[in-house]
Amino acid sequence: MSIVAVGTVALDTIETPFGRVDGILGGSATYISMAARYFADDVHLVAVVGNDFPVEHIDSLRNCGICTEGLDVDDSGATFAWEGRYHYDLNDRETIATHLNVLTDFAPAVPSGAQKCRVACLGNLDPAIQQQALEQMVAPDVVICDTMNYWIEQTPDSLRETLKLIDCLIINDAEARQLADEPNLIRAAHAIRSMGPEVLVIKKGEHGALLFTDGSIFSAPAFPLEDIYDPTGAGDTFMGGFAGYLSHCRDYSSESLKKAVIYGSAMASFVVEKFGPDRLFALSKEEIDRRVDSFRILAEIPEMSPLRVG
Amino acid sequence: MSIVAVGTVALDTIETPFGRVDGILGGSATYISMAARYFADDVHLVAVVGNDFPVEHIDSLRNCGICTEGLDVDDSGATFAWEGRYHYDLNDRETIATHLNVLTDFAPAVPSGAQKCRVACLGNLDPAIQQQALEQMVAPDVVICDTMNYWIEQTPDSLRETLKLIDCLIINDAEARQLADEPNLIRAAHAIRSMGPEVLVIKKGEHGALLFTDGSIFSAPAFPLEDIYDPTGAGDTFMGGFAGYLSHCRDYSSESLKKAVIYGSAMASFVVEKFGPDRLFALSKEEIDRRVDSFRILAEIPEMSPLRVG
């Protein structure tokens, strides 16, 4: 039931057609841990913030039951800050500014209480830093990892090293095609699994997600949302729900992985309903159960009689 | 068990990274009827060809059991010809040339034997021509229609008239967003249903299809294909499988419509495996059944225990 999320804690400035928020709590480790805590009792966050980071945000994370012992406060500079804008179609985002600040020298120190977590989540970071974090873990059951186009392009060799060390990679469809250098997503998935991760999840936003395990493919639908206020953090929230569920059931069979994809999808469908991580503060387990049920209704194929005897 | 397909019969020249074919049998009415005939006993085709149309192609259609009485041979000109090229990623196609030829003056004449068909399929054509064809039908149970960006842009008023007369529209996601002038696909679907069609199917290529009926949404996966040789005709083949299944079961409930989407998706997944309609000549019902089974395996969400009692 224990999980550690290594990643970023950020101050995000987000503009969408529905409004603008300045310097709100963000970052991959934030979203992962805030989603995972609905499933796991023991959630640890490993990240760095700067001298400008509001103490209320740390309180918020702690009030969610997240252990922030691994949150390093680096007084030498400001917190990693991201500024982005989404246009009306919300599918592509425009990065206005990325200030790495204290993230530049981030060397993750996994506290002893977090080193024995059964599930390790490596949020999107320099692959070398992901490896540093992983070296401090004591034989986790599952290592789940994210990456992005920047590392695929800039640090391909280091990324390949990380891929050899992990059990599950979660990336989006464009990243999968780029990583495998292959436009066909199914072929790309096979190529990526041959690089190391036994399990691959490809997130496709409004088109759902694909899970690739040994010899099987699972296609999960996306929850049909009419109002998406802010897509920020959806991918990290997916990882949090996915990893959280796995740490909850402690079973990593193909059936459990499918369920984990549905929980990840459900959590992601909540987070985009409000700005930033707002929606992750006070969800109920009943709400999550109801949403998970609606995924089943959405995707259920009726029993079909064979044509050949028709 | 009777179905009529009004649309085009064309000579297609297609280039993909896997090869090139010149002047092969194509057109919406061809693909629709060739897919539908696996489900319906009585399939009628209504279209026009020119003085260059090879008689072997007419024989091919007839050998498939398709009634070609409604295939007008117009001696005044050449057959509608389309030339297109697909690049390595196969997602976007480039139209090299479109020669309307005899299609310019096409006035569909639905033979008396086809006027009483229970299911009418209106392939992608000028909406005014779709209406002309429909006026000749005697109270079909279901009218299923396709359209494209050209008619959405060039003949919006006429298209709106057609939409009022049909039961089911089948279009792709880009067309749905354009027709509704709305980037959110779920909102776009609601808007389109308010224009007339009670049932809407949005095809999303490699991402599957969405079925919108009164108060319910069904998300169908796409069959995971590693080798797509030629996407030409996939959308029309989907319509043929969809409409064919409905005419087979003569039940238009939401359950039947879901099954029809799976049959449409299965047929489309076959047709792209070879050039042109090649794959539709000799499929077996067993092959179709097996592919339909694999859609269920692909999308099946395991039983999940509620979190709230966990």
Coordinates of C-alpha atoms in Angstrom, one line a residue:
Chain A
M1 CA 0.0 0.0 0.0
S2 CA 3.1 2.3 -0.2
I3 CA 4.0 4.5 -3.1
V4 CA 6.7 7.1 -3.8
A5 CA 6.3 9.8 -6.4
V6 CA 9.6 11.4 -7.6
G7 CA 9.1 14.4 -9.8
T8 CA 8.5 18.1 -9.8
V9 CA 6.6 20.4 -7.5
A10 CA 5.9 23.6 -9.5
L11 CA 4.2 26.9 -9.5
D12 CA 2.0 26.9 -12.6
T13 CA 0.5 29.9 -14.4
I14 CA -2.3 28.6 -16.7
E15 CA -4.5 30.4 -19.2
T16 CA -7.4 28.6 -20.8
P17 CA -10.5 30.0 -22.6
F18 CA -12.2 29.7 -19.2
G19 CA -9.9 31.8 -17.2
R20 CA -6.4 32.3 -15.8
V21 CA -4.7 31.2 -12.6
D22 CA -1.3 32.5 -11.4
G23 CA 1.4 30.5 -9.5
I24 CA -0.9 27.7 -8.4
L25 CA 0.4 24.4 -7.0
G26 CA 1.5 22.1 -9.8
G27 CA 4.1 19.6 -10.9
S28 CA 4.2 16.0 -11.7
A29 CA 4.9 14.7 -8.2
T30 CA 2.0 16.8 -6.9
Y31 CA -0.5 15.4 -9.3
I32 CA 0.8 11.8 -9.0
S33 CA 0.7 11.8 -5.2
M34 CA -2.6 13.7 -4.9
A35 CA -4.3 11.1 -7.2
A36 CA -2.5 8.1 -5.7
R37 CA -3.6 8.9 -2.1
Y38 CA -7.1 7.8 -2.9
F39 CA -5.8 4.3 -3.3
A40 CA -2.7 4.1 -1.1
D41 CA -2.3 4.8 2.6
D42 CA 1.3 5.6 2.5
V43 CA 2.2 8.2 -0.2
H44 CA 5.6 9.8 -0.3
L45 CA 6.6 12.7 -2.5
V46 CA 10.2 13.4 -3.5
A47 CA 10.9 16.8 -5.2
V48 CA 12.5 20.2 -4.7
V49 CA 11.0 23.7 -4.3
G50 CA 12.6 27.1 -3.9
N51 CA 12.6 29.9 -1.4
D52 CA 9.3 31.4 -2.8
F53 CA 7.2 28.3 -2.3
P54 CA 4.2 29.1 -0.2
V55 CA 4.0 27.1 3.0
E56 CA 0.2 26.7 2.6
H57 CA 0.9 24.4 -0.4
I58 CA 3.1 22.2 1.8
D59 CA 0.2 22.2 4.3
S60 CA -2.2 21.3 1.5
L61 CA -0.1 18.3 0.5
R62 CA 0.2 17.2 4.2
N63 CA -3.5 17.6 4.8
C64 CA -4.0 15.2 1.9
G65 CA -2.0 12.7 3.9
I66 CA 1.0 12.9 1.6
C67 CA 4.4 12.5 3.4
T68 CA 6.5 15.6 2.4
E69 CA 9.7 14.5 4.1
G70 CA 11.3 14.1 0.7
L71 CA 10.3 17.6 -0.4
D72 CA 13.6 19.5 -0.3
V73 CA 13.3 23.3 0.2
D74 CA 16.3 24.8 -1.6
D75 CA 16.8 28.4 -0.4
S76 CA 19.2 29.3 -3.2
G77 CA 16.5 30.1 -5.7
A78 CA 12.9 30.1 -6.8
T79 CA 10.6 27.2 -7.4
F80 CA 10.3 25.6 -10.8
A81 CA 7.7 27.6 -12.7
W82 CA 5.7 26.8 -15.8
E83 CA 3.5 29.1 -17.7
G84 CA 1.2 27.7 -20.4
R85 CA -1.8 28.6 -22.5
Y86 CA -4.5 26.4 -23.9
H87 CA -6.6 27.5 -26.9
Y88 CA -10.2 26.8 -27.5
D89 CA -9.6 23.3 -28.8
L90 CA -7.5 22.4 -25.7
N91 CA -5.7 19.7 -27.6
D92 CA -2.4 21.5 -28.0
R93 CA -0.8 23.6 -25.4
E94 CA 1.5 26.5 -25.9
T95 CA 4.3 26.8 -23.3
I96 CA 4.8 30.5 -22.6
A97 CA 7.7 30.2 -20.2
T98 CA 9.6 27.5 -18.3
H99 CA 11.8 28.6 -15.4
L100 CA 13.7 25.6 -14.1
N101 CA 15.1 27.6 -11.2
V102 CA 16.1 25.1 -8.3
L103 CA 15.1 22.2 -10.5
T104 CA 18.4 22.7 -12.4
D105 CA 20.4 21.2 -9.6
F106 CA 17.8 18.8 -8.3
A107 CA 19.4 15.6 -6.8
P108 CA 16.6 13.6 -5.4
A109 CA 17.2 12.2 -1.9
V110 CA 14.6 9.5 -1.2
P111 CA 14.0 9.5 2.6
S112 CA 14.6 6.1 4.3
G113 CA 10.9 5.9 5.1
A114 CA 10.2 6.0 1.3
Q115 CA 12.9 3.8 0.1
K116 CA 10.9 0.6 0.8
C117 CA 7.8 1.7 -1.1
R118 CA 6.4 -1.1 -3.2
V119 CA 5.5 1.1 -6.1
A120 CA 7.9 3.8 -7.4
C121 CA 6.7 6.5 -9.8
L122 CA 9.2 8.4 -11.7
G123 CA 7.6 11.6 -13.0
N124 CA 8.8 13.3 -16.1
L125 CA 12.4 14.4 -15.3
D126 CA 15.9 14.1 -16.8
P127 CA 16.4 10.3 -17.2
A128 CA 19.7 10.6 -15.2
I129 CA 17.8 12.0 -12.3
Q130 CA 15.2 9.2 -12.6
Q131 CA 18.1 6.7 -12.3
Q132 CA 19.5 8.5 -9.3
A133 CA 16.2 8.2 -7.5
L134 CA 15.8 4.6 -8.5
E135 CA 19.2 3.6 -7.1
Q136 CA 18.0 4.7 -3.7
M137 CA 14.9 2.4 -3.7
V138 CA 15.0 -1.0 -2.1
A139 CA 13.7 -3.5 -4.6
P140 CA 10.2 -2.0 -5.4
D141 CA 7.7 -4.3 -6.9
V142 CA 6.9 -2.0 -9.7
V143 CA 8.7 1.0 -11.2
I144 CA 6.5 3.2 -13.3
C145 CA 8.0 6.0 -15.4
D146 CA 7.0 8.9 -17.6
T147 CA 9.1 10.9 -20.1
M148 CA 8.6 13.5 -22.8
N149 CA 9.8 14.7 -26.2
Y150 CA 12.6 16.8 -24.7
W151 CA 14.4 13.8 -23.2
I152 CA 13.7 11.6 -26.3
E153 CA 15.5 14.3 -28.4
Q154 CA 18.2 15.6 -26.0
T155 CA 19.2 12.6 -23.8
P156 CA 18.4 9.5 -25.9
D157 CA 21.2 7.3 -24.4
S158 CA 20.4 8.2 -20.9
L159 CA 16.7 7.6 -21.5
R160 CA 17.5 4.1 -22.9
E161 CA 19.3 3.4 -19.7
T162 CA 16.3 4.4 -17.7
L163 CA 14.0 2.3 -19.9
K164 CA 16.1 -0.8 -19.0
L165 CA 15.5 -0.3 -15.3
I166 CA 11.7 0.2 -15.3
D167 CA 8.7 -2.1 -15.4
C168 CA 6.1 0.2 -16.9
L169 CA 6.3 3.3 -19.2
I170 CA 3.4 5.7 -19.5
I171 CA 3.6 8.2 -22.4
N172 CA 1.3 9.8 -24.9
D173 CA 0.9 8.7 -28.5
A174 CA 3.1 11.4 -30.0
E175 CA 5.9 10.5 -27.6
A176 CA 5.5 6.8 -28.4
R177 CA 5.8 7.4 -32.1
Q178 CA 8.8 9.6 -31.6
L179 CA 10.6 7.3 -29.2
A180 CA 10.1 4.3 -31.5
D181 CA 10.6 6.4 -34.7
E182 CA 7.5 4.6 -36.1
P183 CA 4.2 6.1 -37.1
N184 CA 2.1 2.9 -36.5
L185 CA 1.3 2.9 -32.8
I186 CA 1.0 -0.8 -32.5
R187 CA 4.5 -1.3 -34.0
A188 CA 5.8 1.5 -31.9
A189 CA 4.5 -0.2 -28.8
H190 CA 6.3 -3.4 -29.7
A191 CA 9.5 -1.5 -30.3
I192 CA 9.3 0.3 -27.0
R193 CA 8.6 -2.8 -25.0
S194 CA 11.7 -4.3 -26.5
M195 CA 13.7 -1.4 -25.0
G196 CA 12.9 -2.6 -21.5
P197 CA 9.5 -1.9 -20.0
E198 CA 7.3 -5.0 -19.9
V199 CA 4.2 -2.9 -19.6
L200 CA 3.5 0.1 -21.8
V201 CA 0.6 2.5 -21.5
I202 CA 0.0 4.9 -24.3
K203 CA -2.3 7.9 -23.4
K204 CA -4.3 9.3 -26.2
G205 CA -6.2 12.2 -24.5
E206 CA -9.8 12.4 -25.7
H207 CA -9.3 9.0 -27.5
G208 CA -8.5 7.0 -24.3
A209 CA -5.5 4.8 -23.6
L210 CA -3.9 1.6 -24.8
L211 CA -2.3 -0.9 -22.4
F212 CA 0.3 -3.3 -23.9
T213 CA 1.4 -6.3 -21.8
D214 CA 2.9 -9.5 -22.9
G215 CA 0.8 -10.7 -25.8
S216 CA -2.2 -8.6 -25.1
I217 CA -3.6 -5.2 -25.8
F218 CA -6.3 -3.4 -23.9
S219 CA -8.1 -0.4 -25.3
A220 CA -9.7 1.9 -22.7
P221 CA -12.2 4.6 -23.7
A222 CA -11.9 8.2 -22.6
F223 CA -14.6 9.6 -20.4
P224 CA -16.8 11.8 -22.6
L225 CA -16.3 15.3 -21.1
E226 CA -18.2 18.3 -22.5
D227 CA -16.4 20.8 -20.3
I228 CA -12.7 20.5 -20.0
Y229 CA -11.5 23.6 -18.1
D230 CA -7.8 22.8 -17.8
P231 CA -5.9 19.8 -19.1
T232 CA -2.8 20.5 -16.9
G233 CA -1.7 17.5 -14.9
A234 CA -4.1 15.0 -16.6
G235 CA -1.2 12.7 -17.6
D236 CA 0.4 12.8 -14.1
T237 CA -3.0 12.3 -12.5
F238 CA -3.5 9.2 -14.7
M239 CA -0.2 7.9 -13.4
G240 CA -1.2 8.6 -9.9
G241 CA -4.5 6.7 -10.2
F242 CA -2.8 3.9 -12.2
A243 CA 0.0 3.4 -9.7
G244 CA -2.2 4.0 -6.7
Y245 CA -4.5 1.3 -7.7
L246 CA -1.6 -1.2 -8.3
S247 CA -0.2 -0.4 -4.8
H248 CA -3.7 -0.8 -3.4
C249 CA -4.3 -4.3 -4.9
R250 CA -0.6 -5.4 -4.8
D251 CA -1.3 -7.6 -7.8
Y252 CA 0.4 -6.8 -11.2
S253 CA -1.5 -9.3 -13.4
S254 CA -2.8 -8.2 -16.7
E255 CA -6.3 -8.0 -15.2
S256 CA -5.1 -5.6 -12.5
L257 CA -3.2 -3.5 -15.0
K258 CA -6.4 -3.1 -17.0
K259 CA -8.3 -2.0 -13.9
A260 CA -5.4 0.4 -13.1
V261 CA -5.8 2.0 -16.5
I262 CA -9.5 2.6 -15.8
Y263 CA -8.7 4.1 -12.4
G264 CA -6.0 6.3 -14.0
S265 CA -8.4 7.4 -16.7
A266 CA -11.1 8.1 -14.2
M267 CA -8.8 10.3 -12.0
A268 CA -7.6 12.1 -15.1
S269 CA -11.2 12.8 -16.2
F270 CA -11.8 14.5 -12.8
V271 CA -8.8 16.7 -12.7
V272 CA -9.5 18.4 -16.0
E273 CA -12.9 19.6 -14.7
K274 CA -11.3 22.4 -12.7
F275 CA -8.1 24.5 -12.7
G276 CA -4.9 22.9 -11.5
P277 CA -5.3 20.0 -8.9
D278 CA -8.4 21.6 -7.4
R279 CA -10.6 18.5 -8.1
L280 CA -8.1 16.2 -6.4
F281 CA -8.6 17.8 -3.0
A282 CA -12.0 16.4 -2.0
L283 CA -13.1 13.6 -4.2
S284 CA -15.1 10.8 -2.5
K285 CA -14.5 7.1 -3.2
E286 CA -18.2 7.0 -4.2
E287 CA -17.5 9.5 -6.9
I288 CA -14.6 7.5 -8.2
D289 CA -16.6 4.3 -8.1
R290 CA -19.5 6.0 -10.1
R291 CA -17.1 7.3 -12.7
V292 CA -15.4 3.9 -13.1
D293 CA -18.9 2.3 -13.6
S294 CA -19.6 4.8 -16.4
F295 CA -16.4 3.6 -18.2
R296 CA -17.8 0.1 -18.2
I297 CA -21.2 1.3 -19.6
L298 CA -19.4 3.4 -22.3
A299 CA -17.2 0.5 -23.6
E300 CA -19.4 -2.6 -23.1
I301 CA -19.9 -4.6 -26.3
P302 CA -23.2 -6.5 -26.2
E303 CA -23.2 -10.3 -26.6
M304 CA -23.1 -11.1 -30.3
S305 CA -24.3 -14.3 -32.0
P306 CA -21.9 -15.8 -34.6
L307 CA -22.8 -14.9 -38.2
R308 CA -21.8 -18.3 -39.5
V309 CA -24.8 -20.0 -37.9
G310 CA -27.1 -17.0 -38.6
Chain B
M1 CA -32.6 -8.2 -45.2
S2 CA -32.6 -5.6 -48.1
I3 CA -30.3 -2.7 -48.5
V4 CA -29.6 -0.1 -51.2
A5 CA -26.3 1.8 -51.5
V6 CA -26.5 5.1 -53.4
G7 CA -23.1 6.6 -54.1
T8 CA -20.1 6.5 -56.4
V9 CA -18.5 3.8 -58.4
A10 CA -15.0 5.0 -59.3
L11 CA -11.7 4.1 -60.9
D12 CA -9.1 4.7 -58.2
T13 CA -5.4 5.2 -58.6
I14 CA -3.7 4.8 -55.3
E15 CA -0.1 5.1 -54.1
T16 CA 1.0 4.1 -50.6
P17 CA 4.5 3.4 -49.3
F18 CA 3.6 -0.3 -50.0
G19 CA 2.9 0.1 -53.7
R20 CA 0.7 1.6 -56.4
V21 CA -2.4 0.5 -58.2
D22 CA -3.9 2.2 -61.3
G23 CA -7.6 2.5 -62.2
I24 CA -8.9 -0.1 -59.8
L25 CA -12.5 -0.6 -58.7
G26 CA -13.5 2.0 -56.1
G27 CA -16.2 4.4 -55.0
S28 CA -18.5 4.6 -52.0
A29 CA -21.3 2.5 -53.4
T30 CA -18.8 -0.2 -54.2
Y31 CA -17.3 -0.5 -50.7
I32 CA -20.7 -0.1 -49.0
S33 CA -22.4 -2.8 -51.0
M34 CA -19.4 -5.2 -50.9
A35 CA -19.2 -5.0 -47.1
A36 CA -23.0 -5.1 -46.7
R37 CA -23.4 -8.3 -48.7
Y38 CA -21.9 -10.4 -45.9
F39 CA -24.9 -9.5 -43.8
A40 CA -27.8 -8.8 -46.3
D41 CA -29.1 -11.2 -49.0
D42 CA -30.5 -8.4 -51.1
V43 CA -28.0 -5.7 -51.9
H44 CA -28.7 -3.0 -54.5
L45 CA -26.2 -0.5 -55.9
V46 CA -27.2 2.8 -57.4
A47 CA -24.4 4.8 -59.1
V48 CA -23.1 5.9 -62.5
V49 CA -20.1 4.9 -64.5
G50 CA -18.8 6.0 -67.9
N51 CA -17.9 4.6 -71.2
D52 CA -14.4 3.4 -70.0
F53 CA -15.7 1.3 -67.2
P54 CA -14.4 -2.3 -67.5
V55 CA -17.1 -4.8 -67.8
E56 CA -15.1 -7.2 -65.5
H57 CA -15.7 -4.8 -62.6
I58 CA -19.5 -5.1 -63.2
D59 CA -19.1 -8.9 -63.3
S60 CA -17.1 -8.7 -60.1
L61 CA -19.9 -6.8 -58.3
R62 CA -22.5 -9.2 -59.7
N63 CA -20.4 -12.2 -58.7
C64 CA -20.6 -10.8 -55.1
G65 CA -24.4 -11.1 -55.4
I66 CA -24.9 -7.3 -55.7
C67 CA -27.7 -6.2 -57.9
T68 CA -26.3 -3.7 -60.4
E69 CA -29.6 -2.9 -62.1
G70 CA -29.2 0.7 -60.6
L71 CA -25.7 1.1 -62.1
D72 CA -26.2 3.5 -65.0
V73 CA -23.6 3.3 -67.8
D74 CA -23.4 6.8 -69.2
D75 CA -21.7 6.7 -72.6
S76 CA -21.2 10.4 -72.8
G77 CA -18.0 10.4 -70.8
A78 CA -15.5 8.7 -68.6
T79 CA -16.0 7.2 -65.1
F80 CA -15.4 9.2 -62.0
A81 CA -11.7 8.9 -61.3
W82 CA -9.8 9.6 -58.1
E83 CA -6.1 9.6 -57.6
G84 CA -4.6 9.8 -54.2
R85 CA -1.4 9.2 -52.3
Y86 CA -0.8 8.1 -48.7
H87 CA 2.4 8.9 -47.0
Y88 CA 4.3 6.8 -44.5
D89 CA 2.0 7.7 -41.5
L90 CA -1.1 6.9 -43.5
N91 CA -3.2 9.3 -41.4
D92 CA -3.5 12.0 -44.0
R93 CA -4.1 11.5 -47.6
E94 CA -3.2 13.7 -50.5
T95 CA -5.6 14.0 -53.4
I96 CA -3.6 14.2 -56.6
A97 CA -6.5 14.4 -58.9
T98 CA -10.3 14.2 -58.9
H99 CA -12.0 13.8 -62.3
L100 CA -15.8 13.9 -61.8
N101 CA -16.5 13.0 -65.4
V102 CA -20.0 11.4 -65.7
L103 CA -20.6 12.0 -62.0
T104 CA -21.2 15.7 -62.8
D105 CA -24.6 15.0 -64.2
F106 CA -25.5 12.0 -62.0
A107 CA -29.2 11.9 -61.3
P108 CA -29.8 8.7 -59.4
A109 CA -32.6 6.4 -60.6
V110 CA -33.5 3.9 -57.9
P111 CA -34.9 0.8 -59.7
S112 CA -38.3 -0.4 -58.5
G113 CA -36.7 -3.5 -57.0
A114 CA -34.6 -1.4 -54.8
Q115 CA -37.1 1.2 -53.7
K116 CA -38.6 -1.0 -51.0
C117 CA -35.2 -1.8 -49.4
R118 CA -35.5 -1.6 -45.6
V119 CA -32.1 0.1 -45.2
A120 CA -31.0 3.0 -47.4
C121 CA -27.3 4.0 -47.5
L122 CA -26.5 7.4 -48.9
G123 CA -22.8 7.5 -49.7
N124 CA -20.8 10.7 -49.8
L125 CA -22.4 12.8 -52.6
D126 CA -23.9 16.2 -53.2
P127 CA -26.7 16.5 -50.5
A128 CA -29.2 17.5 -53.2
I129 CA -28.5 14.2 -55.0
Q130 CA -28.8 12.3 -51.7
Q131 CA -32.3 13.9 -51.4
Q132 CA -33.2 12.9 -54.9
A133 CA -32.4 9.3 -54.2
L134 CA -34.2 9.4 -50.9
E135 CA -37.4 10.7 -52.6
Q136 CA -37.6 7.5 -54.6
M137 CA -37.5 5.2 -51.6
V138 CA -40.7 3.7 -50.2
A139 CA -40.5 4.3 -46.4
P140 CA -37.2 2.6 -45.5
D141 CA -36.8 1.6 -41.9
V142 CA -33.5 3.4 -41.6
V143 CA -31.7 6.0 -43.7
I144 CA -27.9 6.1 -43.1
C145 CA -25.9 9.0 -44.6
D146 CA -22.3 10.1 -45.1
T147 CA -20.9 13.5 -46.0
M148 CA -17.6 15.3 -46.2
N149 CA -15.9 18.7 -45.7
Y150 CA -16.6 19.8 -49.2
W151 CA -20.4 19.7 -48.8
I152 CA -20.1 21.1 -45.3
E153 CA -18.3 24.1 -46.8
Q154 CA -19.9 24.4 -50.2
T155 CA -23.6 23.4 -49.8
P156 CA -24.4 23.9 -46.1
D157 CA -28.1 24.7 -46.6
S158 CA -28.7 21.7 -48.8
L159 CA -26.8 19.5 -46.3
R160 CA -29.0 20.7 -43.5
E161 CA -32.0 19.6 -45.6
T162 CA -30.5 16.2 -46.0
L163 CA -29.8 15.9 -42.3
K164 CA -33.5 16.5 -41.5
L165 CA -34.4 13.5 -43.6
I166 CA -32.0 10.9 -42.3
D167 CA -31.9 8.6 -39.2
C168 CA -28.2 8.1 -38.9
L169 CA -25.1 10.2 -39.9
I170 CA -21.7 8.5 -40.1
I171 CA -18.8 11.0 -40.4
N172 CA -15.3 11.3 -39.1
D173 CA -14.1 13.4 -36.2
A174 CA -12.8 16.3 -38.2
E175 CA -16.0 16.5 -40.2
A176 CA -18.1 16.4 -36.9
R177 CA -16.1 19.3 -35.4
Q178 CA -16.5 21.3 -38.7
L179 CA -20.2 20.6 -39.1
A180 CA -21.0 21.6 -35.6
D181 CA -18.3 24.4 -35.5
E182 CA -17.3 23.0 -32.1
P183 CA -13.9 21.6 -31.1
N184 CA -15.3 19.4 -28.2
L185 CA -16.4 16.2 -29.9
I186 CA -19.2 15.4 -27.3
R187 CA -20.7 18.9 -27.6
A188 CA -20.3 18.6 -31.4
A189 CA -22.3 15.3 -31.3
H190 CA -25.1 16.9 -29.4
A191 CA -25.3 19.8 -31.9
I192 CA -25.3 17.5 -34.9
R193 CA -28.1 15.2 -33.4
S194 CA -30.2 18.4 -32.9
M195 CA -29.9 19.0 -36.7
G196 CA -31.9 15.8 -37.5
P197 CA -30.1 12.5 -37.2
E198 CA -31.2 10.6 -34.1
V199 CA -28.1 8.4 -34.4
L200 CA -24.6 9.7 -35.0
V201 CA -21.5 7.7 -35.5
I202 CA -18.2 9.5 -35.4
K203 CA -15.3 7.5 -36.9
K204 CA -11.9 8.2 -35.5
G205 CA -9.7 6.0 -37.6
E206 CA -7.0 4.4 -35.5
H207 CA -8.8 5.6 -32.3
G208 CA -12.0 3.7 -33.0
A209 CA -15.6 5.1 -33.2
L210 CA -18.2 6.8 -31.0
L211 CA -21.9 6.0 -31.3
F212 CA -24.3 8.6 -30.0
T213 CA -27.9 7.6 -29.5
D214 CA -30.6 9.1 -27.3
G215 CA -29.0 9.6 -23.9
S216 CA -26.1 7.2 -24.4
I217 CA -22.6 7.1 -25.8
F218 CA -20.8 3.9 -26.9
S219 CA -17.0 4.0 -27.4
A220 CA -15.7 1.3 -29.8
P221 CA -12.0 0.5 -30.0
A222 CA -10.1 0.2 -33.2
F223 CA -8.6 -3.1 -34.2
P224 CA -4.9 -2.8 -33.6
L225 CA -3.4 -3.2 -37.0
E226 CA 0.4 -3.3 -37.6
D227 CA 0.1 -3.4 -41.3
I228 CA -2.2 -0.9 -43.0
Y229 CA -1.6 -1.2 -46.7
D230 CA -4.3 1.1 -48.0
P231 CA -6.9 3.1 -46.0
T232 CA -9.0 3.8 -49.1
G233 CA -12.6 2.9 -48.6
A234 CA -12.3 2.2 -44.9
G235 CA -15.1 4.6 -44.0
D236 CA -17.5 3.3 -46.7
T237 CA -16.7 -0.2 -45.7
F238 CA -17.6 0.7 -42.1
M239 CA -20.9 2.0 -43.3
G240 CA -21.5 -1.2 -45.3
G241 CA -20.8 -3.4 -42.3
F242 CA -22.9 -1.2 -40.0
A243 CA -25.9 -0.9 -42.3
G244 CA -25.6 -4.5 -43.4
Y245 CA -25.8 -5.7 -39.8
L246 CA -28.8 -3.6 -39.1
S247 CA -30.6 -4.9 -42.2
H248 CA -29.7 -8.4 -41.1
C249 CA -31.1 -8.1 -37.6
R250 CA -33.9 -5.7 -38.5
D251 CA -33.7 -4.3 -35.0
Y252 CA -32.6 -0.7 -34.4
S253 CA -32.3 -0.6 -30.7
S254 CA -29.3 0.9 -29.0
E255 CA -27.9 -2.7 -28.4
S256 CA -28.2 -3.5 -32.1
L257 CA -26.6 -0.2 -33.1
K258 CA -23.6 -1.0 -30.8
K259 CA -23.2 -4.4 -32.5
A260 CA -23.5 -2.7 -35.9
V261 CA -20.6 -0.3 -34.9
I262 CA -18.5 -3.4 -34.1
Y263 CA -19.3 -5.1 -37.4
G264 CA -18.6 -1.9 -39.2
S265 CA -15.3 -1.5 -37.4
A266 CA -14.4 -5.2 -38.1
M267 CA -15.2 -4.8 -41.9
A268 CA -13.1 -1.6 -42.1
S269 CA -10.2 -3.4 -40.3
F270 CA -10.2 -6.0 -43.0
V271 CA -10.4 -3.7 -46.0
V272 CA -7.2 -1.7 -45.1
E273 CA -5.1 -4.9 -45.1
K274 CA -4.9 -4.9 -48.9
F275 CA -5.2 -2.5 -51.8
G276 CA -8.7 -1.3 -52.8
P277 CA -11.6 -3.6 -52.1
D278 CA -9.5 -6.7 -52.5
R279 CA -10.1 -8.0 -49.0
L280 CA -13.9 -7.8 -49.5
F281 CA -14.0 -10.3 -52.2
A282 CA -13.6 -13.5 -50.3
L283 CA -13.9 -13.0 -46.5
S284 CA -15.6 -15.8 -44.6
K285 CA -18.2 -15.4 -41.9
E286 CA -15.8 -17.3 -39.6
E287 CA -13.2 -14.6 -40.2
I288 CA -15.6 -11.9 -39.4
D289 CA -16.8 -13.7 -36.3
R290 CA -13.2 -14.1 -35.1
R291 CA -12.4 -10.4 -35.6
V292 CA -15.5 -9.4 -33.8
D293 CA -14.5 -11.6 -30.9
S294 CA -11.1 -9.9 -30.8
F295 CA -12.9 -6.5 -30.4
R296 CA -14.5 -7.8 -27.3
I297 CA -11.2 -9.0 -25.8
L298 CA -9.6 -5.7 -26.7
A299 CA -12.2 -3.6 -24.9
E300 CA -13.3 -5.8 -22.0
I301 CA -13.0 -4.1 -18.6
P302 CA -12.6 -6.6 -15.8
E303 CA -15.1 -6.6 -12.9
M304 CA -14.1 -4.1 -10.3
S305 CA -14.9 -4.0 -6.6
P306 CA -16.0 -0.7 -5.3
L307 CA -13.3 1.3 -3.5
R308 CA -15.7 2.6 -0.9
V309 CA -16.0 -0.8 0.8
G310 CA -12.3 -1.6 0.1

